[in-house]
XYZ file of C-alpha atoms in Angstrom:
612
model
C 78.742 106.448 91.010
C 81.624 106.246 89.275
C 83.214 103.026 87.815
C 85.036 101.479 84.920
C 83.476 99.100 82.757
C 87.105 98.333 79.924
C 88.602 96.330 82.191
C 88.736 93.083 80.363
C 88.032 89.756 82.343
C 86.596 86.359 82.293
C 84.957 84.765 85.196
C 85.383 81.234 86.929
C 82.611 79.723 88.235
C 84.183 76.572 89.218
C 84.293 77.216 93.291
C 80.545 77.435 93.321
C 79.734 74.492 91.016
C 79.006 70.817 92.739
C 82.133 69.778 94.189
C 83.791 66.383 92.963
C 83.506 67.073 89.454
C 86.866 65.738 88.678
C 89.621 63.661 91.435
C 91.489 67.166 91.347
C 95.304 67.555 90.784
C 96.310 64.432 89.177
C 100.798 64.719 90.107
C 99.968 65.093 93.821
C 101.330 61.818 94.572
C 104.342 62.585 92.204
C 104.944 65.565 93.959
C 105.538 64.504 97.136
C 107.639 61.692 96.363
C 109.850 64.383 94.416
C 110.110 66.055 97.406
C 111.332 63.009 99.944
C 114.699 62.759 98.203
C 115.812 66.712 99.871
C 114.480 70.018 101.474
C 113.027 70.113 105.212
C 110.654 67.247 106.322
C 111.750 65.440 103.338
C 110.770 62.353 105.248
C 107.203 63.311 104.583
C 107.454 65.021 101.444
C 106.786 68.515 102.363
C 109.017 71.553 102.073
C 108.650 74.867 103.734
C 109.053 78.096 102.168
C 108.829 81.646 103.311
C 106.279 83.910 103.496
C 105.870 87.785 103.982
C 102.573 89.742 105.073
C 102.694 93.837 105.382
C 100.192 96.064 106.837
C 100.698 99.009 104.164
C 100.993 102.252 106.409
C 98.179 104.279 107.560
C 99.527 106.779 109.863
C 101.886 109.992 109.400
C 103.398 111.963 112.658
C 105.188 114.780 112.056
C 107.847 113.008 114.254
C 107.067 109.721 112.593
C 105.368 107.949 115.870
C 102.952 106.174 116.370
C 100.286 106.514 119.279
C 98.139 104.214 120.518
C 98.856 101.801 118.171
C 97.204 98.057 118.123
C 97.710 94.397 116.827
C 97.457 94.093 113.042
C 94.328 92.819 113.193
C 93.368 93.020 109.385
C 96.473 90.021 108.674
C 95.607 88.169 111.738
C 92.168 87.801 111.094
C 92.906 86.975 106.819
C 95.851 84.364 107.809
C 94.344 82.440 110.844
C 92.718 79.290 108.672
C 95.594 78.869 106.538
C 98.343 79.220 109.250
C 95.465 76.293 110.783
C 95.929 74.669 107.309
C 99.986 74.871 107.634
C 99.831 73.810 110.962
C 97.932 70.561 110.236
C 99.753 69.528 106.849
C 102.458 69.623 108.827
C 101.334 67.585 111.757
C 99.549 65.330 109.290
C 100.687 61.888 109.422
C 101.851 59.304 106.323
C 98.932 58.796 104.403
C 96.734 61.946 105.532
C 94.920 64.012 103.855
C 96.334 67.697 104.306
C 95.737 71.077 103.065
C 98.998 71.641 101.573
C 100.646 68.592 99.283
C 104.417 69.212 99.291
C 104.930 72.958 99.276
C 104.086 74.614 102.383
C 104.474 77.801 103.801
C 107.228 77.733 106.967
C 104.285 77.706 109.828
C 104.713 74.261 111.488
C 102.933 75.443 114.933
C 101.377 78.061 116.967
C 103.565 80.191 119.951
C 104.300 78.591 122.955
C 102.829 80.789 126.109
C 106.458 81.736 127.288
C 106.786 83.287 123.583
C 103.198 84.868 123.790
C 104.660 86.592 127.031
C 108.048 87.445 126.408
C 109.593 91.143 126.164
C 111.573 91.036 122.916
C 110.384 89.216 119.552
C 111.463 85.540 119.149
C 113.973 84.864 116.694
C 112.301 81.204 115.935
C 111.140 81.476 112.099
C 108.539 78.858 113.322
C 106.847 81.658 114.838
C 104.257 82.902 112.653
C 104.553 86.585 114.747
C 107.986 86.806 112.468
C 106.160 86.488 109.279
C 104.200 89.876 109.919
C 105.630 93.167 108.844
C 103.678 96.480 110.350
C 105.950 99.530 110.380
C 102.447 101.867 110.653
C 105.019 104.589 109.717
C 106.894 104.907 106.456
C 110.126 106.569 106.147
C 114.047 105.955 104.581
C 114.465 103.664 107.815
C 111.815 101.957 107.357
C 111.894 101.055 103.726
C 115.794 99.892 104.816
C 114.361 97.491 107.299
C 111.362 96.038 104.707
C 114.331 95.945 101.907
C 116.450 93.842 104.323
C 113.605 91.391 105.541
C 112.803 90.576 101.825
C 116.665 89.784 100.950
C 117.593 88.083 104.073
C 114.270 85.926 104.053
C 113.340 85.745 99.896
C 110.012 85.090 100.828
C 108.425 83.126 98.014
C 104.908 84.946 98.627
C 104.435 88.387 100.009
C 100.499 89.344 100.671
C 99.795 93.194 101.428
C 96.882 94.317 103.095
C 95.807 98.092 102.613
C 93.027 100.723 103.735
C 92.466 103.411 101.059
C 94.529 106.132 102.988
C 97.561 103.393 103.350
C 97.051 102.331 99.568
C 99.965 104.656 97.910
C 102.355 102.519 100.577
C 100.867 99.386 99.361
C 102.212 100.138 96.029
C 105.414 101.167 96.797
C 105.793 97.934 99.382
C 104.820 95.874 96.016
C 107.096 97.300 93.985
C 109.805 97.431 96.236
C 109.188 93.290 96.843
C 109.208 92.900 92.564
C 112.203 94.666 93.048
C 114.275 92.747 95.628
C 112.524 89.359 94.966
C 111.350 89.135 91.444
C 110.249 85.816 91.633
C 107.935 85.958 94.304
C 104.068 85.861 94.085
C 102.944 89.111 95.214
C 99.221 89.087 96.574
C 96.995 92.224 96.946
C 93.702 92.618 99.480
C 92.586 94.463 102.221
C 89.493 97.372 102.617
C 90.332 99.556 99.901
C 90.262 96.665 97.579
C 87.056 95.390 99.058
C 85.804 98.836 98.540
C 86.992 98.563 94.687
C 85.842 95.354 93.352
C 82.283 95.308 93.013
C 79.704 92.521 91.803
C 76.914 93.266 90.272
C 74.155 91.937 87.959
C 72.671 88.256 87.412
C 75.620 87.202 85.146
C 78.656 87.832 87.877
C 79.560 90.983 85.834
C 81.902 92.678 88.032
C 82.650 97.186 88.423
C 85.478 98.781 89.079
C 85.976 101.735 90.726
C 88.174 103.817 89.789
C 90.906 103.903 92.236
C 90.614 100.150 92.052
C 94.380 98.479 91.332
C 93.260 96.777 88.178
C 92.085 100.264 87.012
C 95.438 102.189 87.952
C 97.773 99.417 86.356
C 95.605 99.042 83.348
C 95.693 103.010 82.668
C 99.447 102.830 83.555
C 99.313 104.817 86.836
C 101.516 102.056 88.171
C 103.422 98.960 87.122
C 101.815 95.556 86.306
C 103.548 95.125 89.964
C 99.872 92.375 91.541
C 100.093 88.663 90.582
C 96.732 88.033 92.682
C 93.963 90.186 94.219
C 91.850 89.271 96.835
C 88.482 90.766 97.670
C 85.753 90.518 100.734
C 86.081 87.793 103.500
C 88.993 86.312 102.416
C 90.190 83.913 105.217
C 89.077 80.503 103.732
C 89.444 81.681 100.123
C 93.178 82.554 101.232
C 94.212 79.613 102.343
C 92.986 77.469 98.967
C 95.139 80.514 97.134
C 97.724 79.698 99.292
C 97.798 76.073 98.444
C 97.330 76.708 94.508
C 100.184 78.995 94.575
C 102.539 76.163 96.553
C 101.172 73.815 93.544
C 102.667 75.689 90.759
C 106.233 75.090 92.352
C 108.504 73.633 91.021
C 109.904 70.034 92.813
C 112.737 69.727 90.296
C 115.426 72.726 91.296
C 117.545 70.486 93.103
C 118.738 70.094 96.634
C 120.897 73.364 95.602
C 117.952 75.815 95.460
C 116.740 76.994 98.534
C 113.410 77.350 97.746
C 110.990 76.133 95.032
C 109.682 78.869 92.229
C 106.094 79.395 91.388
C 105.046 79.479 87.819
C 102.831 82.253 87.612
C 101.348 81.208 84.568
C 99.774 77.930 86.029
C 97.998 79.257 88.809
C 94.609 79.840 86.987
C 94.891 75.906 86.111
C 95.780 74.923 89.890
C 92.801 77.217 91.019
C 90.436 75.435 88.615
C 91.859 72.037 89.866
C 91.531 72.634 93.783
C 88.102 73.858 93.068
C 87.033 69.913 92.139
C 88.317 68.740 95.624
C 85.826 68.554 98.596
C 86.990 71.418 101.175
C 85.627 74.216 103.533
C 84.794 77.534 101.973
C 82.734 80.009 103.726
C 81.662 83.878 102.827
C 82.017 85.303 99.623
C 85.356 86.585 98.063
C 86.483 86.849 94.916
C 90.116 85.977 94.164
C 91.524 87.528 90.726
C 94.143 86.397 88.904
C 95.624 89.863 87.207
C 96.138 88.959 83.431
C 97.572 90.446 80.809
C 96.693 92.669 77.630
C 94.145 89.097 77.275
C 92.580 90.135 80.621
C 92.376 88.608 84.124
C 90.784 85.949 85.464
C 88.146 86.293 88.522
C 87.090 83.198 90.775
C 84.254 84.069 93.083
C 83.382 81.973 96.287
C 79.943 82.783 97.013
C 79.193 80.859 100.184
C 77.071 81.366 103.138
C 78.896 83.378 106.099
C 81.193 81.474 108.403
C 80.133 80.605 111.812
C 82.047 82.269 114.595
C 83.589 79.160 115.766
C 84.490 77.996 111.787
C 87.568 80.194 111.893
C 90.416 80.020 114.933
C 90.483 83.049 117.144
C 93.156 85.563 115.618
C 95.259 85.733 117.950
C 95.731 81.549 118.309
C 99.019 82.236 116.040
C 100.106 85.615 117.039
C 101.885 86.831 120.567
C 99.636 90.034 121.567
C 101.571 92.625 120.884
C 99.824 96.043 121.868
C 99.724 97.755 125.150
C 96.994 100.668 126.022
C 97.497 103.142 128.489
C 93.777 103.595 129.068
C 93.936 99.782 130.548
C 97.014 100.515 132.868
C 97.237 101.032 136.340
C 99.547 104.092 136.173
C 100.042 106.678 133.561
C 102.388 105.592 131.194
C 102.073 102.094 131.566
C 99.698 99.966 129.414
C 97.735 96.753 130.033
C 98.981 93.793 127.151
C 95.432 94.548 125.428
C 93.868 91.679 123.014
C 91.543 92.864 120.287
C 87.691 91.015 119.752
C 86.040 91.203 116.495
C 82.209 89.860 117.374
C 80.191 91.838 114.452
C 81.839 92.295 110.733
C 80.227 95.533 109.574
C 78.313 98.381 111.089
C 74.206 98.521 111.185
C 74.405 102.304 110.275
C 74.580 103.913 106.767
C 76.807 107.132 107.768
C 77.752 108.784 104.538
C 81.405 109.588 105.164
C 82.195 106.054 106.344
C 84.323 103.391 104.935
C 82.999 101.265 107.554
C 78.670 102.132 106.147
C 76.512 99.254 105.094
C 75.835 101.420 101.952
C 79.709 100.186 101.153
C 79.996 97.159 99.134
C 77.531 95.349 97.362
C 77.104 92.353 99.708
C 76.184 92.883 103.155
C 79.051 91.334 105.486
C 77.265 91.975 108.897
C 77.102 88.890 111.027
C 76.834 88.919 114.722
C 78.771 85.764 117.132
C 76.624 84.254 119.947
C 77.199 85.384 123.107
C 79.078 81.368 124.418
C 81.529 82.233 121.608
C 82.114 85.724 122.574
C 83.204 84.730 126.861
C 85.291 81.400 124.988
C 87.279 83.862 123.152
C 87.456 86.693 125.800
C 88.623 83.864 127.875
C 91.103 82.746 125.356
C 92.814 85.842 124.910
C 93.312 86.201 128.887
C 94.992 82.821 128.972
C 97.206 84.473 126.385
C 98.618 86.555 128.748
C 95.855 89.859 127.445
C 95.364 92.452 130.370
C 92.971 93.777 128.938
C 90.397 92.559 126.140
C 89.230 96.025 123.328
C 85.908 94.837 121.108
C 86.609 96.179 117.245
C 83.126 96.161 116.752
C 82.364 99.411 115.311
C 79.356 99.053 117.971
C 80.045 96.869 120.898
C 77.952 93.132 120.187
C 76.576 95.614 117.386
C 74.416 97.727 120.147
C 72.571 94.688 121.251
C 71.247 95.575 124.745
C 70.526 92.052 125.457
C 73.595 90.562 124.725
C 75.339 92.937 126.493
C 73.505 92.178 129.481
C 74.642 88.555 128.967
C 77.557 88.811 128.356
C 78.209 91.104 131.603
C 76.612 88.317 133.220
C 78.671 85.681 131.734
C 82.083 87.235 132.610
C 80.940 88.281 136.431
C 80.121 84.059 136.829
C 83.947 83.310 135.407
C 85.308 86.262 137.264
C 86.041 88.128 134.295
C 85.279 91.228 135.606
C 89.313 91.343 136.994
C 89.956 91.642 133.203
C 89.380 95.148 131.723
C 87.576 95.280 128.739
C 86.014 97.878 126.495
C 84.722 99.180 122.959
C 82.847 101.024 120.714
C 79.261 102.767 121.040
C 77.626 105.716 119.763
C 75.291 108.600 121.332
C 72.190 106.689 120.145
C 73.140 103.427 121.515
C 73.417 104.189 124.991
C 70.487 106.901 124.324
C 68.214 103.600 123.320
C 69.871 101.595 126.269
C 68.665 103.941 129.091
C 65.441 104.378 127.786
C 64.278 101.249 126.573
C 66.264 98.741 128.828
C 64.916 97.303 132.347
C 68.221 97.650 133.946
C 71.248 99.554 134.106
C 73.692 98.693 131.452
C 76.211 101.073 131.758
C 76.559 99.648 135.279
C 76.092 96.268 134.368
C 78.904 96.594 132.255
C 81.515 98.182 134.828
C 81.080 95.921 137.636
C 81.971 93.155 134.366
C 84.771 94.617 133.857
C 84.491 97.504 131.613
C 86.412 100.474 131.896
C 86.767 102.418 128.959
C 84.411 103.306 125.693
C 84.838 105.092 122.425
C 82.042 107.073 121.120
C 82.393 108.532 117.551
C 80.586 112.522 117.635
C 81.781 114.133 114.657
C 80.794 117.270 115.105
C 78.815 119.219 117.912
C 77.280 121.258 115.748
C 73.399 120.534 115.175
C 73.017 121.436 112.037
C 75.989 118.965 110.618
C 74.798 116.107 113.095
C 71.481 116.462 111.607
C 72.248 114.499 108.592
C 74.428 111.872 109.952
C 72.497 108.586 110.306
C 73.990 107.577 113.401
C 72.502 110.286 115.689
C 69.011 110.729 114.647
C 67.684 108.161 117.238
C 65.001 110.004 118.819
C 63.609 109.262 122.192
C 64.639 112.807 123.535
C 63.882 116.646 122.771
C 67.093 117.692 123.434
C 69.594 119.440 120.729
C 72.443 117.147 119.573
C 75.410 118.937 121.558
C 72.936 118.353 124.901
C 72.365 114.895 123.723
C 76.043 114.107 123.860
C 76.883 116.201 127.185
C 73.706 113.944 128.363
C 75.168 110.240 127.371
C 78.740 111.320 128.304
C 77.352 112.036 131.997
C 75.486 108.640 132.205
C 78.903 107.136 131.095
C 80.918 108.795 133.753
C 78.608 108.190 136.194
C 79.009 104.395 135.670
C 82.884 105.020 136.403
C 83.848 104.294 132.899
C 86.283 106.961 130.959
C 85.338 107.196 127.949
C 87.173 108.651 124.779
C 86.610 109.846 121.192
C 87.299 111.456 118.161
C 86.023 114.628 115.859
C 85.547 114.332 112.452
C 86.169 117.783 111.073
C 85.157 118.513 107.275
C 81.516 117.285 106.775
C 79.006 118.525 104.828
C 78.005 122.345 106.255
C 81.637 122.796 107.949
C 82.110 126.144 108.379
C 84.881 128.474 110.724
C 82.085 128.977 113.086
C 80.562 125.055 113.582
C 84.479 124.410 113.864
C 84.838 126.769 116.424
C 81.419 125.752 118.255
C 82.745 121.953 118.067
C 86.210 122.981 119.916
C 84.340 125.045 122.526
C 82.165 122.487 123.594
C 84.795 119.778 123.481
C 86.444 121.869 125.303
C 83.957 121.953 128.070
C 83.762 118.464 127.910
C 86.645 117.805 128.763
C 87.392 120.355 131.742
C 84.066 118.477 133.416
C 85.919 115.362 132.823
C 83.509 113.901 130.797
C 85.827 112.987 128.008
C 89.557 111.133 128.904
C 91.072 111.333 125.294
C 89.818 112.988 121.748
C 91.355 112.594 118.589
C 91.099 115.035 115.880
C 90.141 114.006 112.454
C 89.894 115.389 109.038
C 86.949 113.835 106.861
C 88.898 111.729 104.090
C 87.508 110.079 100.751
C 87.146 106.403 100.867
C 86.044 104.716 97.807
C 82.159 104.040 97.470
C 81.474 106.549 100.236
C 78.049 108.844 99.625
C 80.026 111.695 100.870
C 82.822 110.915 97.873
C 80.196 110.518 95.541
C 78.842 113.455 96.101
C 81.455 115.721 95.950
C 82.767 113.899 92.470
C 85.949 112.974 94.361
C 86.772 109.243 93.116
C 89.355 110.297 90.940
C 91.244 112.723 93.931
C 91.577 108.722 95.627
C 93.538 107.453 92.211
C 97.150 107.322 92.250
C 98.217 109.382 89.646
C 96.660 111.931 91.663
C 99.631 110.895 94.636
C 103.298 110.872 94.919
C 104.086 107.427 96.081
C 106.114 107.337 99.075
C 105.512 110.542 100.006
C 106.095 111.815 103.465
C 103.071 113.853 103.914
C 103.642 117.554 105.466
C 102.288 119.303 107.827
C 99.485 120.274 108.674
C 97.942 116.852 107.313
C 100.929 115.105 108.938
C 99.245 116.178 112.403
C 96.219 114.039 111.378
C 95.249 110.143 111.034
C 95.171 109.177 107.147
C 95.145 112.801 105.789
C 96.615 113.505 102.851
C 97.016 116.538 100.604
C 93.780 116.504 97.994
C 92.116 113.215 99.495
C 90.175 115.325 102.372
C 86.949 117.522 102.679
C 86.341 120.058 99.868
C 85.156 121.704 103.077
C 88.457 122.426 104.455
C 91.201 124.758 103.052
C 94.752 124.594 104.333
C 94.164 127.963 106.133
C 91.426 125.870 108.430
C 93.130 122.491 108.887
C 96.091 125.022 110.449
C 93.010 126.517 111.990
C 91.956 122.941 113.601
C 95.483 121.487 114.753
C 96.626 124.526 116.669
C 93.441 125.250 118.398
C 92.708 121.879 119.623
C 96.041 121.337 120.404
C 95.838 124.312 122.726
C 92.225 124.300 124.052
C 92.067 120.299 124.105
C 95.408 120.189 126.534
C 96.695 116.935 127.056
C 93.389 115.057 125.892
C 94.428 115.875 122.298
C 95.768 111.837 122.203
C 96.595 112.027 125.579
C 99.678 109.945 126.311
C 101.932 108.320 123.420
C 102.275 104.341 123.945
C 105.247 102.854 125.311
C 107.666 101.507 123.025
């Protein structure tokens, strides 16, 4: 495994030390009396500033769309306690204790339902919808658009979230933002961070992997461009960030600056003195404060795991925004379709996944109760949600019982008029029809269900045979029988179900290619698959599969052009990019891939592009 061990640091222990050590920030009351005399809700003290968050881009089409795109989930789920934490040091009255002293960022209250439902975006800047930016695509128009949103708004914080394959993006969105709005703090987190930072040992000693950002600006493969990285389950840590960061403002510019200006260099003091103060922190994150030639400085929370109710449902600040056809009545139109986290990391240990429990050094799987799970379902239909899509990367993380309940659940509150779906694999629905007592798959339609998602790789036996996900064995049949077995059981449930191909593993050949696209094939002229995606295998950071093949340092960026607009034939693939897939494939067989499923798959090759 490979890591970096020069990176030079020290480590804060103050968040996991007894709390009320000290009264805190001793100007807080100086502060806010500063702040009565100008700026919005003077009266009170406080004084809203903007704020930017960007989903780096994931995605290249060779026509630069997008299909079957969803909500940006990874911001909603990071920002809903401290947009809560806005919302209530806003509504806070005289003499309240709030989150936020005097600074605040510009989210005084959640969406009304007429803005949850309407067409076009709302132009109120109370919205917190019109703090998100999520092109999914990047070109010259695009970087226009992100260039003109930082100078019109001068946000005074702009957070990035990034997956690996997005993370050249999420350095050129940084750097543009230093660019166009120097002073601004510019924060850093998302997977491929996660997947970079990595805690081990008795002492907090921390590795680094080495396409980690603190590695790559270190070694000069990009400018010192991150004030603040954030690692693992960020949403509480966030929001006491969030606050430090509005601390370090200044309340002396004057009622002729529009803004206050954070002084970087006081941050790792405001951090220490917001630690002291009593306040709820859940999960474990580590937030770093990116130094310079003396080193950074790393604060880890290391707190139990939040309860599913401790956090507000994602979507309580956010319009839903994405519309799937595969929930629609007719062809080309989509149901409004609200996404449902109810697990946070996947039971299996799959080699070439980012999403593996062997990722990471602390386990972040935790399951929601079943009550939770209908309360939010119901929440998001209230919303105005047509349709409700669980993110689990196994729905209720394969548990046949809760299932079962929860089919039960949303038949008693006539859910079942809402269509839902998610995620399974082969050897879940193998292990629900021969251990359960009753039909699930037709519990689960006459609930509501009408669409899954089953990952299968590859058809090929001897590739499947060493992916951990399909070696559940209750049956003598060969894997590509297996499949043709669970897909039948599915359809004859009346659910459609979908999926994807992951082309490049370990044994790829012409011929297991060819036998996966012949059998897909088939699949899909019985109608036993709606939709399949093509995928090339990609390296992820920490993956056994990058390991292995000694490609950590084809992920770093001085291995990629940043901005680049990727060519074809990667272009015609999720996330693919020129030297960060399979060793496997040459270009000779991607070619080989995209034109023969595009030809033999027909219109199930990501059937249907969404509607604008």
């Amino acid at each position: 495994m490979q890591f970096v061990s020069k990176i030079t640091y020290t480590v804060d222990d103050t968040f996991n030390r007894a709390l009320g050590l000290s009264s805190g920030p001793s100007d807080l009351a100086q502060r806010r009396q500063a702040l009565r005399t100008h700026g919005s809700h003077a009266d009170r003290g406080l004084h809203a500033f903007p704020i930017l968050s960007v989903v780096a881009p994931a995605v290249t089409q060779p026509d630069n769309t997008v299909e079957f795109p969803g909500d940006p989930m990874c911001i909603y789920h990071a920002l809903g306690v401290s947009i809560r934490d806005a919302i209530a040091s806003f509504s806070a009255e005289e003499g309240e204790a709030r989150p936020f002293n005097d600074f605040v960022p510009a989210w005084p209250r959640y969406p009304k339902l007429e803005e949850r439902l309407a067409p076009e975006d709302h132009t109120d800047a109370a919205i917190p919808q019109n703090s998100v930016f999520d092109p999914r695509v990047w070109n010259d128009s695009v970087e226009r658009e992100y260039r003109s949103l930082l100078s019109l708004h001068e946000p005074r914080i702009v957070l990035v979230s990034s997956v690996s394959p997005a993370y050249r993006y999420a350095v050129e969105l940084l750097g543009i933002a230093r660019e166009v709005v120097p002073d601004a703090v510019l924060i850093l987190g998302g997977r491929h961070v996660d997947d970079t930072t990595i805690e081990g040992g008795p002492n907090q000693e921390y590795d680094f992997r080495l396409s980690s950002p603190l590695w790559d600006m270190q070694r000069g493969d990009i400018d010192p461009i991150v004030d603040v990285i954030v690692a693992g389950d960020c949403r509480f840590s966030l929001s006491v960030l969030l606050q430090a960061i509005a601390m370090t403002m200044s309340v002396d510019n004057g009622p002729e600056k529009k803004f206050g200006t954070a002084d970087r260099s006081r941050l790792v003091t405001r951090l220490r003195e917001l630690s002291c103060l009593p306040r709820e922190l859940h999960g474990h994150s580590t937030i770093i404060v990116v130094g310079d030639n003396e080193g950074s400085t790393l604060f880890p929370i290391r707190r139990p795991p939040a309860s599913a109710t401790a956090a507000p449902n994602p979507y309580m600040p956010f319009p839903i925004k994405a519309f799937f056809p595969i929930f629609g009545s007719h062809v080309k139109e989509g149901g409004r379709t609200g996404h449902l986290l109810t697990t946070t990391a996947c039971p299996y240990a799959c080699e070439f996944c980012s999403e593996s429990r062997l990722v990471g050094s602390v386990s972040r799987r935790t399951s929601a109760d079943v009550d939770w799970v209908v309360d939010a379902f119901s929440q998001l239909v209230s919303w105005g949600a047509d349709a409700v899509f669980f993110d689990d990367s196994i729905l209720l993380g394969g548990a046949s019982r809760k299932v079962v309940s929860l089919c039960n659940r949303l038949k008693a509150i006539g859910g079942n008029m809402t269509q839902w779906g998610g995620q399974v694999t082969v050897s879940t629905v193998e292990s629900w029809t021969h251990t359960a007592d009753q039909d699930i798959l037709s519990c689960m339609r006459s609930a509501g269900c009408t669409y899954l998602y089953c990952g299968l790789e590859s058809l090929a036996p001897e590739i499947m045979e060493h992916v951990h996900k399909a070696r559940f064995r209750r049956t003598e049949l060969a894997w590509p029988e297996r499949v043709r077995e669970v897909l039948r059981h599915i359809k004859s449930a009346g659910i459609r179900c979908g999926s994807s191909i992951l082309f490049g593993l370990d044994g790829e050949t012409r011929e297991t290619i060819d036998y996966t696209v012949d059998f897909v094939e088939a699949l899909v002229k019985d109608e036993l698959l709606y939709l399949v995606s093509p995928n090339l295998l990609t390296y992820h950071p920490g993956t056994e599969v990058t390991i292995r093949h000694d490609a950590e340092g084809r992920i770093c960026l001085r291995n990629a052009k940043l901005g680049e607009f990727i060519r074809p034939p990667y272009a015609f693939f999720e996330e693919a990019f020129p030297g960060m897939v399979s060793k496997q494939l040459t270009e000779e067989l991607i070619w080989h891939i995209h034109k023969e499923t595009e030809e033999r798959w027909g219109a199930a090759r990501n059937i249907y592009p969404m509607v604008k």
